[in-house]
Coordinates of C-alpha atoms and ligand atoms in Angstrom, one line a residue:
X249 CA 120.6 275.7 134.5
X250 CA 120.6 279.7 134.0
X251 CA 117.9 281.7 132.5
X252 CA 118.0 285.2 131.9
X253 CA 114.7 287.7 131.3
X254 CA 116.0 290.5 129.6
X255 CA 113.9 294.1 127.8
X256 CA 111.3 294.3 128.3
X257 CA 108.7 295.3 130.9
X258 CA 109.3 294.0 134.9
X259 CA 106.2 293.6 136.6
X260 CA 107.5 292.7 140.7
X261 CA 103.7 291.5 142.4
X262 CA 103.4 295.2 143.2
X263 CA 105.0 297.3 141.4
X264 CA 106.4 297.8 137.8
X265 CA 110.2 297.9 137.9
X266 CA 112.3 301.0 136.2
X267 CA 113.2 299.6 133.2
X268 CA 116.4 297.8 132.0
X269 CA 115.5 295.4 134.7
X270 CA 116.4 291.8 134.3
X271 CA 115.6 289.2 136.2
X272 CA 117.9 285.8 136.3
X273 CA 116.6 282.3 136.9
X274 CA 119.0 279.6 138.4
X275 CA 117.3 276.1 139.1
X276 CA 114.3 276.8 140.7
X277 CA 114.4 280.3 142.4
X278 CA 115.7 283.9 141.2
X279 CA 118.9 284.4 141.7
X280 CA 118.9 287.9 141.1
X281 CA 116.9 290.8 140.1
X282 CA 119.2 294.1 138.6
X283 CA 119.7 296.4 136.1
X284 CA 121.4 294.7 132.2
X285 CA 125.0 295.6 132.8
X286 CA 125.0 293.6 135.9
X287 CA 124.4 291.0 133.0
X288 CA 126.6 291.9 130.3
X289 CA 128.4 288.6 129.3
X290 CA 125.7 286.2 130.7
X291 CA 127.2 283.3 128.9
X292 CA 123.5 281.3 129.8
X293 CA 119.7 281.2 128.3
X294 CA 118.9 284.5 126.9
X295 CA 114.8 285.1 126.5
X296 CA 113.9 288.3 125.6
X297 CA 111.4 290.0 126.4
X298 CA 110.7 292.6 123.9
X299 CA 107.2 293.9 123.6
X300 CA 106.4 291.2 126.8
X301 CA 106.0 291.5 130.2
X302 CA 107.5 288.9 132.7
X303 CA 104.8 288.7 136.0
X304 CA 104.8 286.5 139.1
X305 CA 102.7 283.3 138.2
X306 CA 99.3 284.1 138.8
X307 CA 97.6 282.2 142.1
X308 CA 94.2 281.7 142.4
X309 CA 92.6 281.2 146.2
X310 CA 89.8 279.5 145.3
X311 CA 89.1 276.5 143.2
X312 CA 87.8 273.3 143.3
X313 CA 89.9 269.9 141.5
X314 CA 87.0 267.4 142.6
X315 CA 85.1 269.1 140.0
X316 CA 84.8 269.8 136.6
X317 CA 82.5 272.2 135.9
X318 CA 79.5 269.5 135.7
X319 CA 76.3 271.1 136.6
X320 CA 75.4 269.1 139.1
X321 CA 78.3 268.9 141.8
X322 CA 76.0 266.5 143.8
X323 CA 76.0 263.5 141.6
X324 CA 79.7 264.2 140.6
X325 CA 80.2 263.2 144.1
X326 CA 77.7 260.3 144.6
X327 CA 78.0 258.9 141.7
X328 CA 81.7 259.2 140.0
X329 CA 83.8 257.0 140.9
X330 CA 86.8 258.0 143.6
X331 CA 89.5 256.7 141.7
X332 CA 88.3 258.8 138.6
X333 CA 87.8 261.8 140.5
X334 CA 91.4 261.3 141.8
X335 CA 92.5 261.8 138.2
X336 CA 90.0 264.2 137.3
X337 CA 91.1 266.0 139.9
X338 CA 94.7 265.9 139.1
X339 CA 94.4 266.9 135.7
X340 CA 92.1 269.7 136.2
X341 CA 95.5 271.1 138.4
X342 CA 97.5 271.3 135.6
X343 CA 95.0 272.3 133.6
X344 CA 94.8 274.9 136.2
X345 CA 99.1 275.4 136.0
X346 CA 98.8 275.6 131.8
X347 CA 96.7 278.5 132.3
X348 CA 99.0 280.1 134.0
X349 CA 98.8 279.9 137.5
X350 CA 101.3 278.5 140.1
X351 CA 99.8 278.8 142.9
X352 CA 96.4 277.6 144.0
X353 CA 94.1 277.3 147.1
X354 CA 91.9 274.5 147.3
X355 CA 88.4 275.6 149.5
X356 CA 86.9 272.2 149.7
X357 CA 87.0 268.6 148.5
X358 CA 85.8 265.0 148.8
X359 CA 86.8 262.4 150.3
X360 CA 90.4 264.2 151.1
X361 CA 91.8 263.1 147.4
X362 CA 92.9 267.0 147.0
X363 CA 94.7 266.2 149.9
X364 CA 96.6 263.4 148.1
X365 CA 96.8 265.5 144.4
X366 CA 98.5 267.8 147.0
X367 CA 101.5 265.7 148.3
X368 CA 101.8 264.4 144.6
X369 CA 102.3 268.2 143.2
X370 CA 103.8 269.4 145.7
X371 CA 106.4 267.1 146.3
X372 CA 107.5 267.1 142.7
X373 CA 105.7 263.3 141.5
X374 CA 103.4 265.2 139.2
X375 CA 104.0 268.6 137.5
X376 CA 101.3 271.0 138.9
X377 CA 100.4 274.4 140.6
X378 CA 101.7 274.6 144.7
X379 CA 98.7 273.3 146.4
X380 CA 96.7 274.1 149.5
X381 CA 93.9 272.3 151.0
X382 CA 91.2 272.7 153.7
X383 CA 89.6 269.5 152.6
X384 CA 85.6 269.4 154.1
X385 CA 84.3 272.1 154.2
X386 CA 82.2 272.4 157.6
X387 CA 78.4 273.4 157.3
X388 CA 75.4 272.6 159.7
X389 CA 73.1 270.6 158.9
X390 CA 72.2 270.5 154.7
X391 CA 73.8 273.5 155.0
X392 CA 76.0 274.7 151.7
X393 CA 77.4 271.5 150.6
X394 CA 76.7 269.3 152.7
X395 CA 76.7 266.6 150.3
X396 CA 80.5 266.0 150.6
X397 CA 80.7 268.7 153.1
X398 CA 81.6 267.9 157.6
X399 CA 78.4 268.4 158.7
X400 CA 78.5 269.7 162.5
X401 CA 76.1 271.2 164.8
X402 CA 77.1 274.0 168.3
X403 CA 80.2 274.7 169.1
X404 CA 81.9 271.4 170.2
X405 CA 80.8 269.5 167.1
X406 CA 82.4 272.9 165.2
X407 CA 85.9 272.2 166.7
X408 CA 85.5 268.3 166.1
X409 CA 85.1 268.9 162.5
X410 CA 88.5 271.5 162.5
X411 CA 90.6 268.9 164.5
X412 CA 89.0 266.2 161.3
X413 CA 90.2 268.2 158.8
X414 CA 93.5 269.2 160.9
X415 CA 94.0 265.4 161.2
X416 CA 94.1 265.0 157.8
X417 CA 96.5 267.4 157.5
X418 CA 94.6 270.5 155.6
X419 CA 96.1 273.8 155.2
X420 CA 93.3 276.0 155.9
X421 CA 89.4 275.5 157.4
X422 CA 86.6 276.0 155.1
X423 CA 83.0 277.5 157.4
X424 CA 80.5 277.8 155.6
X425 CA 78.4 280.9 157.5
X426 CA 75.6 281.0 154.4
X427 CA 73.5 279.5 152.2
X428 CA 74.8 279.6 148.8
X429 CA 73.9 279.0 144.9
X430 CA 74.8 275.3 144.0
X431 CA 73.3 273.5 146.8
X432 CA 69.3 273.4 145.6
X433 CA 67.1 274.5 148.4
X434 CA 69.4 277.0 150.4
X435 CA 69.3 280.3 150.0
X436 CA 72.8 282.1 149.8
X437 CA 71.0 285.2 151.9
X438 CA 70.4 282.9 155.1
X439 CA 72.7 283.5 157.5
X440 CA 74.4 279.4 159.0
X441 CA 76.0 278.7 161.4
X442 CA 76.2 281.6 164.1
X443 CA 78.4 283.7 165.7
X444 CA 79.2 281.1 168.4
X445 CA 80.2 278.4 166.0
X446 CA 82.0 280.4 164.2
X447 CA 83.7 282.2 166.7
X448 CA 84.9 278.7 168.0
X449 CA 85.5 277.6 164.8
X450 CA 88.1 279.8 163.7
X451 CA 89.9 280.2 167.3
X452 CA 90.4 276.1 167.0
X453 CA 91.5 277.0 163.7
X454 CA 94.3 279.3 164.3
X455 CA 95.5 277.6 167.4
X456 CA 96.5 275.2 164.5
X457 CA 98.2 277.9 162.5
X458 CA 95.5 277.2 159.9
X459 CA 93.9 280.6 158.5
X460 CA 89.6 280.0 157.6
X461 CA 88.3 280.7 154.2
X462 CA 84.7 281.8 155.1
X463 CA 81.8 280.9 152.7
X464 CA 79.9 283.9 153.2
X465 CA 77.3 285.4 151.5
X466 CA 74.4 287.1 153.3
X467 CA 74.6 290.0 154.6
X468 CA 74.4 288.7 158.9
X469 CA 76.3 285.5 157.5
X470 CA 79.3 287.4 156.6
X471 CA 79.3 289.9 159.4
X472 CA 79.2 286.9 161.8
X473 CA 82.1 285.4 159.7
X474 CA 84.7 288.8 160.0
X475 CA 83.2 289.3 163.9
X476 CA 84.9 285.9 164.2
X477 CA 87.9 286.6 163.0
X478 CA 88.1 284.4 159.8
X479 CA 90.9 285.0 157.2
X480 CA 89.5 286.0 154.6
X481 CA 85.5 286.0 153.2
X482 CA 84.5 284.0 150.0
X483 CA 82.2 285.5 147.2
X484 CA 80.9 288.6 150.2
X485 CA 78.0 289.3 148.4
X486 CA 75.4 290.7 150.7
X487 CA 78.6 293.0 152.1
X488 CA 77.8 296.3 153.6
X489 CA 79.2 298.6 154.6
X490 CA 80.0 297.6 158.8
X491 CA 81.1 294.5 157.8
X492 CA 83.5 295.8 154.9
X493 CA 84.9 298.5 157.3
X494 CA 85.4 295.8 160.3
X495 CA 87.1 293.7 157.1
X496 CA 89.4 297.1 156.3
X497 CA 90.2 296.8 159.6
X498 CA 91.3 294.0 160.1
X499 CA 92.9 293.3 156.8
X500 CA 90.4 290.4 155.9
X501 CA 91.0 289.6 152.2
X502 CA 88.1 289.0 150.1
X503 CA 88.0 286.4 147.8
X504 CA 85.5 287.7 145.3
X505 CA 84.8 284.6 142.7
X506 CA 83.2 286.3 139.7
X507 CA 83.3 283.8 137.5
X508 CA 81.5 281.6 139.4
X509 CA 78.0 283.8 138.6
X510 CA 78.6 284.4 135.4
X511 CA 79.6 280.7 134.7
X512 CA 76.2 279.9 135.7
X513 CA 74.4 282.9 133.9
X514 CA 76.5 281.9 130.6
X515 CA 76.0 277.8 130.8
X516 CA 73.7 276.0 129.0
X517 CA 72.4 273.0 131.2
X518 CA 72.5 274.9 134.3
X519 CA 69.6 274.0 136.5
X520 CA 66.9 276.7 137.3
X521 CA 67.3 277.4 141.0
X522 CA 70.9 277.8 140.3
X523 CA 70.1 281.0 137.5
X524 CA 67.9 281.9 140.0
X525 CA 69.9 282.5 142.6
X526 CA 73.0 284.0 140.6
X527 CA 70.3 286.2 139.1
X528 CA 69.7 288.0 142.4
X529 CA 72.9 288.5 143.3
X530 CA 74.8 289.5 140.2
X531 CA 73.8 293.4 140.7
X532 CA 75.0 292.7 143.9
X533 CA 78.0 290.9 143.3
X534 CA 79.5 294.3 141.9
X535 CA 78.3 296.6 144.5
X536 CA 79.9 294.5 147.2
X537 CA 83.3 294.3 145.4
X538 CA 83.9 297.9 143.9
X539 CA 83.0 299.7 147.3
X540 CA 84.9 297.0 148.9
X541 CA 88.5 298.0 146.2
X542 CA 87.4 301.8 146.8
X543 CA 87.8 301.1 151.2
X544 CA 91.0 300.0 150.6
X545 CA 90.6 296.6 151.6
X546 CA 92.2 293.6 150.4
X547 CA 91.4 291.8 147.4
X548 CA 92.5 288.2 146.0
X549 CA 91.9 286.7 142.6
X550 CA 89.9 283.5 143.3
X551 CA 87.7 282.0 140.1
X552 CA 85.9 279.0 141.8
X553 CA 87.0 276.9 138.8
X554 CA 85.2 273.7 138.8
X555 CA 82.1 274.4 139.5
X556 CA 79.1 275.0 137.0
X557 CA 80.4 275.3 134.0
X558 CA 83.6 277.0 135.9
X559 CA 86.1 275.2 134.1
X560 CA 89.5 275.2 135.1
X561 CA 92.6 276.3 133.4
X562 CA 90.8 279.5 132.2
X563 CA 91.1 281.2 136.0
X564 CA 93.2 284.3 134.7
X565 CA 89.7 285.0 133.0
X566 CA 88.8 286.5 136.2
X567 CA 91.7 289.3 135.7
X568 CA 88.9 290.4 133.0
X569 CA 86.0 290.6 135.0
X570 CA 88.0 292.3 137.8
X571 CA 88.8 294.9 135.5
X572 CA 85.4 294.8 133.7
X573 CA 83.8 296.2 137.5
X574 CA 86.4 299.0 137.9
X575 CA 89.5 297.6 139.6
X576 CA 92.5 298.8 137.7
X577 CA 95.0 296.4 136.1
X578 CA 97.3 296.7 138.1
X579 CA 95.7 296.9 140.8
X580 CA 93.6 293.2 139.4
X581 CA 97.8 291.8 139.5
X582 CA 98.3 292.7 142.5
X583 CA 95.6 291.1 144.1
X584 CA 96.1 288.2 141.7
X585 CA 100.3 287.5 142.8
X586 CA 101.5 290.0 146.2
X587 CA 98.0 289.1 147.9
X588 CA 97.2 285.7 147.2
X589 CA 100.2 284.5 148.8
X590 CA 100.1 286.8 151.3
X591 CA 96.7 285.2 151.5
X592 CA 97.9 281.7 151.2
X593 CA 101.1 282.5 153.4
X594 CA 104.1 281.4 150.7
X595 CA 106.5 283.2 151.8
X596 CA 108.8 282.5 148.6
X597 CA 106.0 282.8 146.0
X598 CA 104.3 285.9 144.5
X599 CA 106.4 288.3 143.3
X600 CA 109.4 288.6 141.9
X601 CA 112.4 289.0 144.5
X602 CA 115.7 287.4 144.6
X603 CA 114.8 283.9 146.4
X604 CA 111.7 283.2 146.2
X605 CA 110.9 280.5 143.4
X606 CA 110.5 280.7 140.1
X607 CA 107.2 281.2 139.1
X608 CA 106.6 282.8 136.3
X609 CA 104.5 284.5 133.5
X610 CA 105.7 285.9 130.5
X611 CA 102.7 288.1 128.1
X612 CA 102.6 289.2 125.0
X613 CA 102.3 292.9 125.2
X614 CA 101.6 295.1 128.3
X615 CA 98.4 293.9 130.7
X616 CA 98.3 297.0 132.5
X617 CA 97.5 298.9 129.4
X618 CA 95.1 295.7 127.9
X619 CA 94.2 293.5 130.6
X620 CA 93.5 290.2 127.8
X621 CA 97.2 290.2 127.4
X622 CA 96.9 288.5 130.7
X623 CA 93.8 287.2 130.9
X624 CA 93.1 285.5 128.1
X625 CA 95.7 282.5 128.1
X626 CA 96.6 282.6 124.4
X627 CA 98.5 285.6 125.2
X628 CA 100.6 283.6 127.7
X629 CA 104.2 283.2 125.5
X630 CA 105.9 280.9 128.8
X631 CA 104.6 279.9 131.8
X632 CA 107.6 278.8 134.1
X633 CA 107.1 276.8 137.4
X634 CA 109.9 276.4 140.1
X635 CA 112.3 277.2 137.5
X636 CA 110.8 275.0 134.5
X637 CA 109.1 275.6 131.3
X638 CA 105.7 274.6 130.9
X639 CA 104.0 276.4 128.6
X640 CA 106.2 278.0 125.9
X641 CA 103.9 279.8 122.9
X642 CA 107.5 281.3 122.1
X643 CA 107.4 278.8 118.6
X644 CA 104.1 277.2 116.7
X645 CA 103.3 274.6 118.7
X646 CA 102.8 274.9 122.7
X647 CA 104.6 272.5 124.3
X648 CA 102.0 270.7 127.1
X649 CA 102.9 269.2 130.5
X650 CA 103.2 265.9 131.1
X651 CA 101.3 263.9 134.0
X652 CA 105.1 262.3 134.7
X653 CA 107.6 265.2 136.4
Ligands
ZN10 ZN1 83.9 277.5 146.1

């Protein structure tokens, strides 16, 4: 099947293409990106982009498929049955896709359920986003999300924990350098793994070509993680100038996850201990993100969807929060497409280029003037995954994906 997108704005992932450019999709691939004149006489399906914008499908570099926004994550993994969690995780992945996000990185799961969901979706058994997974987070004894993590102490045990994740077929390694919000009794400001443990974990992960995503909120933990050579700092709340400069120099990504704090501050039924921690992080988070952005650091979009009150499917709203903080619409969209693919090492996604997979998003209007055109999924006209239309709001009844592919 051939589909030609024509007569609208095309954002290629890094830049807006000159007016008059069309995009031809054949099968699951972007076959040709060229001026309109080249397609005179085209007799396949034509999708008019008049008054609309064509973007690469969005990429969310930080989600948790096993959670569905419940307020108590420990209770969720300890009380829900495994078979419930499997189906919910698959449903969550599909919700994310329907929300315009065509690739995701799961940054810590439970009992490798998300590994099975990844395999099912990536193999095409079920419709879903392209998924990469970290398996179990690796934390110190009693560390952040210890109730679902692989607890390890000392460099040698961290190395063993990394090898266990590799054995389970993960794509990346998640290390916990500090405390965090959703675990009762730990402080985001405290560093957890020390520099030697982080160094050992990163070295072992890189030895097997796995990137390292590092949960790091307190300043000492961020510094330890950056100097250990992690690929991305998740959250980065108390980022200071020294660590920021080091990240810019090394090309370390920052994954802000603004959605997560907002959802906990605004949500109902959020435990007091979480809300108190969020309140002391909120202003600091904004400072960190904006100073990193102004210093020229590499930002990607990450939402932490699945955490309390932070629902899968609303992931694109992170774009609005980024822009509200002072990031330009264009840079927010680069973070959510091209940069996300770069961090996830997706060599043929995140950009509208010939030979790339046809993961595309058509939105109403111009998101560079009004980011809500991309951040509010109700303004998404078409979500295309690997050349197949998943959501189509051009008619009054939106298509819904079915469980079976
Ligand atoms: Zn997370």
